[in-house]
Tab-separated table of C-alpha atoms in Angstrom:
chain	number	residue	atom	x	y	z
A	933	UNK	CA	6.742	-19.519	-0.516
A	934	UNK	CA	10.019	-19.075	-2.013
A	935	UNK	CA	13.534	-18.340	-0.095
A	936	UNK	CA	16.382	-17.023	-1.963
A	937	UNK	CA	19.473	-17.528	0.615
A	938	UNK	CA	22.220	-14.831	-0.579
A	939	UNK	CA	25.888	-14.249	1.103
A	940	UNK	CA	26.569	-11.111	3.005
A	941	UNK	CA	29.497	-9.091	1.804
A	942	UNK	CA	32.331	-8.298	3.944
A	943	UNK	CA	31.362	-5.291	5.557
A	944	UNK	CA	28.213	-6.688	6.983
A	945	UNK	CA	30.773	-8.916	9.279
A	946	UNK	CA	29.124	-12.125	7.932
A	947	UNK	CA	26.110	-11.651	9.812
A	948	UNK	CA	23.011	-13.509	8.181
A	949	UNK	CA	20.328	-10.876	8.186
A	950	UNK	CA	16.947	-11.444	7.113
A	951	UNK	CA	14.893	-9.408	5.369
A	952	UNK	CA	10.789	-9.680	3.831
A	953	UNK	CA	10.013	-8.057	0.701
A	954	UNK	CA	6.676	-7.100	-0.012
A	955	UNK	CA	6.070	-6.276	-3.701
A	956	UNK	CA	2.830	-7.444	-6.124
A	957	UNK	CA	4.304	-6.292	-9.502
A	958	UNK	CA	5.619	-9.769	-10.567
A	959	UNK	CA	8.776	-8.584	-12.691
A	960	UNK	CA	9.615	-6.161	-10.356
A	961	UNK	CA	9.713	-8.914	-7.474
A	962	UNK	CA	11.539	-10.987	-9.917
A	963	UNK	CA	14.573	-8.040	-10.073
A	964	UNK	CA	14.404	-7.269	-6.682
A	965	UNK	CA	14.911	-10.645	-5.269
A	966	UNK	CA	17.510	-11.244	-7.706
A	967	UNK	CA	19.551	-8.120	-6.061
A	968	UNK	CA	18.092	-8.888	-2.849
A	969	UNK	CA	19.049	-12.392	-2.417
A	970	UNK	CA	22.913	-12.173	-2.973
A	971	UNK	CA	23.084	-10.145	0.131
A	972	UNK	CA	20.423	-10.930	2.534
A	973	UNK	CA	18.002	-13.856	3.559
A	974	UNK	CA	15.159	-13.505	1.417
A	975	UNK	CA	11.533	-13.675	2.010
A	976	UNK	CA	8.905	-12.326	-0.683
A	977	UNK	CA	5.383	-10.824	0.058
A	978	UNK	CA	2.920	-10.061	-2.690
A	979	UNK	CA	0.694	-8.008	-0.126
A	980	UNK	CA	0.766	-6.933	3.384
A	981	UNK	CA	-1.275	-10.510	4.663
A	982	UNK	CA	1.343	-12.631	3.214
A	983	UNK	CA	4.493	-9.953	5.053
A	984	UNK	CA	2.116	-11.300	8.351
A	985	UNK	CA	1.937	-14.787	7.501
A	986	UNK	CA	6.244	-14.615	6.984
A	987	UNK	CA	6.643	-12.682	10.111
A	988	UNK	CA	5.086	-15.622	11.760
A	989	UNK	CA	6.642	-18.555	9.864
A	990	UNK	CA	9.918	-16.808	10.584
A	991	UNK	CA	9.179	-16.226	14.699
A	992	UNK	CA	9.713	-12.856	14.252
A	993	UNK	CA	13.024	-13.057	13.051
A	994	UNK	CA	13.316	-10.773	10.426
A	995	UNK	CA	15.787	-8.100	10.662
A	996	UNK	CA	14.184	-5.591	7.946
A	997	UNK	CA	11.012	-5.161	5.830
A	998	UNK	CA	10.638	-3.466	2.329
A	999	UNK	CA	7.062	-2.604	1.958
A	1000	UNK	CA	5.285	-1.548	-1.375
A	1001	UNK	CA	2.588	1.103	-0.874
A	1002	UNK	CA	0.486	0.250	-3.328
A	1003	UNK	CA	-0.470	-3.538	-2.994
A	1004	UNK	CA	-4.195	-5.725	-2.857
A	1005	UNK	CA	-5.665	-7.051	0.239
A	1006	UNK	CA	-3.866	-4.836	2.551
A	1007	UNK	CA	-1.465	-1.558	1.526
A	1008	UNK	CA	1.904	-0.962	2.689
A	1009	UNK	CA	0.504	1.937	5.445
A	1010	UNK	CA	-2.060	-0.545	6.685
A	1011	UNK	CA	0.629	-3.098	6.940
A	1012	UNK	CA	2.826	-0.886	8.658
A	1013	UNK	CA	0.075	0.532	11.466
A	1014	UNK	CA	-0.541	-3.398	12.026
A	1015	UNK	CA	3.890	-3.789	12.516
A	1016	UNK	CA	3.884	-0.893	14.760
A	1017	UNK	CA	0.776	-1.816	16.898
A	1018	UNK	CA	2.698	-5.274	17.888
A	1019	UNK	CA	4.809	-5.387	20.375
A	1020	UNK	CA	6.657	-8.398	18.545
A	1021	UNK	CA	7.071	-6.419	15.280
A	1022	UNK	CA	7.466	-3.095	16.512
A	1023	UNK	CA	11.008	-2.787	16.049
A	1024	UNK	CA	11.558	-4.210	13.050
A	1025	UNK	CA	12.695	-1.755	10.963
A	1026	UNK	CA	10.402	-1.126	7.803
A	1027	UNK	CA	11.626	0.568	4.124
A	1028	UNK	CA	8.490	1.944	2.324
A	1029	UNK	CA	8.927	1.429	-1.463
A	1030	UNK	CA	6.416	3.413	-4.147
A	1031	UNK	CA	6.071	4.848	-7.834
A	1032	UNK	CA	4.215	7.183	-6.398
A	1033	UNK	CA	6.236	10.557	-5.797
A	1034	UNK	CA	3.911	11.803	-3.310
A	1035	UNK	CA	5.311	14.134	-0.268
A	1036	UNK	CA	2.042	13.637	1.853
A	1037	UNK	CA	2.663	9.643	1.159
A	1038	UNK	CA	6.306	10.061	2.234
A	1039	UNK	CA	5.328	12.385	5.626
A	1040	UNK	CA	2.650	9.303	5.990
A	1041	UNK	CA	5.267	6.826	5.928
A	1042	UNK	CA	7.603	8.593	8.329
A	1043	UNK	CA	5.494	9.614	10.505
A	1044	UNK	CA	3.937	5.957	11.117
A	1045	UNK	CA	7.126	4.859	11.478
A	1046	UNK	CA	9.429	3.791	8.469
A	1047	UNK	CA	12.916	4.452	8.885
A	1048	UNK	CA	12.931	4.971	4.791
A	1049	UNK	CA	10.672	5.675	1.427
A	1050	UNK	CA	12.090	5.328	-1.767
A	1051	UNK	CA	10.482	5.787	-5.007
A	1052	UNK	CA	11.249	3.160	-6.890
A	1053	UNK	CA	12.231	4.763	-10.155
A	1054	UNK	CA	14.879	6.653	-8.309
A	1055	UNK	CA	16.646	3.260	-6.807
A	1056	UNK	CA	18.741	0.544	-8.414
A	1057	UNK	CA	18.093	-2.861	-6.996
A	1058	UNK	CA	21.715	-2.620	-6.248
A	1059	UNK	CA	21.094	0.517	-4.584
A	1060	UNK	CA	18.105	-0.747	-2.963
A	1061	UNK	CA	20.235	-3.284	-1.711
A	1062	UNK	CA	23.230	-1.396	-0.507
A	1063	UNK	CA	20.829	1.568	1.495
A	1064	UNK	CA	19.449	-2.148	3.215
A	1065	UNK	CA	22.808	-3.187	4.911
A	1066	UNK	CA	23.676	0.348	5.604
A	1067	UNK	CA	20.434	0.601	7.539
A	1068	UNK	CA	21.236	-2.631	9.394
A	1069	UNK	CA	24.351	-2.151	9.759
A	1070	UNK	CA	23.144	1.270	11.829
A	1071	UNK	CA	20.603	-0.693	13.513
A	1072	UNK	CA	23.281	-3.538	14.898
């Protein structure tokens, strides 16, 4: 498992937050945890089993997830209907992350509960990063 341990800027009041990233294209992991991990805790997924396994290791204390849709063994919705179900999850708020530019994918994600999608080609990882502390920063 790698950990990438990042400080928070100033507007996030020094709080440590913690966030899982779940992402199977390799490079793109690579960039996103680069961004990522100067602002947040970092834990990396490569499918929606391993964001279960780091929800465990971690007690539950993750303060954000950025799913990918599109990933093997189990898909970002799947993965998300599994957070949602659990009472110990439930609340954790979850980012959905795509290429795919699909509306009905986007209602999907909404509707089961994601508090944002983002296609992927549309977001910096700095971006990607700053829309993450503004969404904890509204969840604090």
């Amino acid at each position: 498992m790698r950990f990438c341990a990042g400080l928070l800027n100033k507007k996030m009041k020094n709080e440590k937050f913690t966030i899982i990233l779940a992402e199977d294209e390799k490079d793109l992991m690579e960039v996103y945890s680069i961004a990522l991990g100067k602002r947040f805790n970092l834990f990396v997924a490569e499918n929606g089993k391993e964001v279960l396994e780091r929800l465990k290791e971690s007690n539950g204390k993750i303060d954000l997830i950025v799913l990918d849709i599109v990933m093997p063994k189990m898909d970002g919705f799947d993965t998300l209907r599994k957070l949602k179900k659990d009472n110990k999850y439930k609340n954790i708020p979850v980012v959905m992350s795509t290429n795919l530019s699909d509306s009905r994918d986007r209602d999907e994600a909404i509707d089961l509960g994601a508090v944002k999608y983002f296609v992927k080609a549309d977001r910096t990882p700095s971006e990607l990063a700053e829309d993450i502390a503004n969404i904890l920063i509204e969840q604090k």
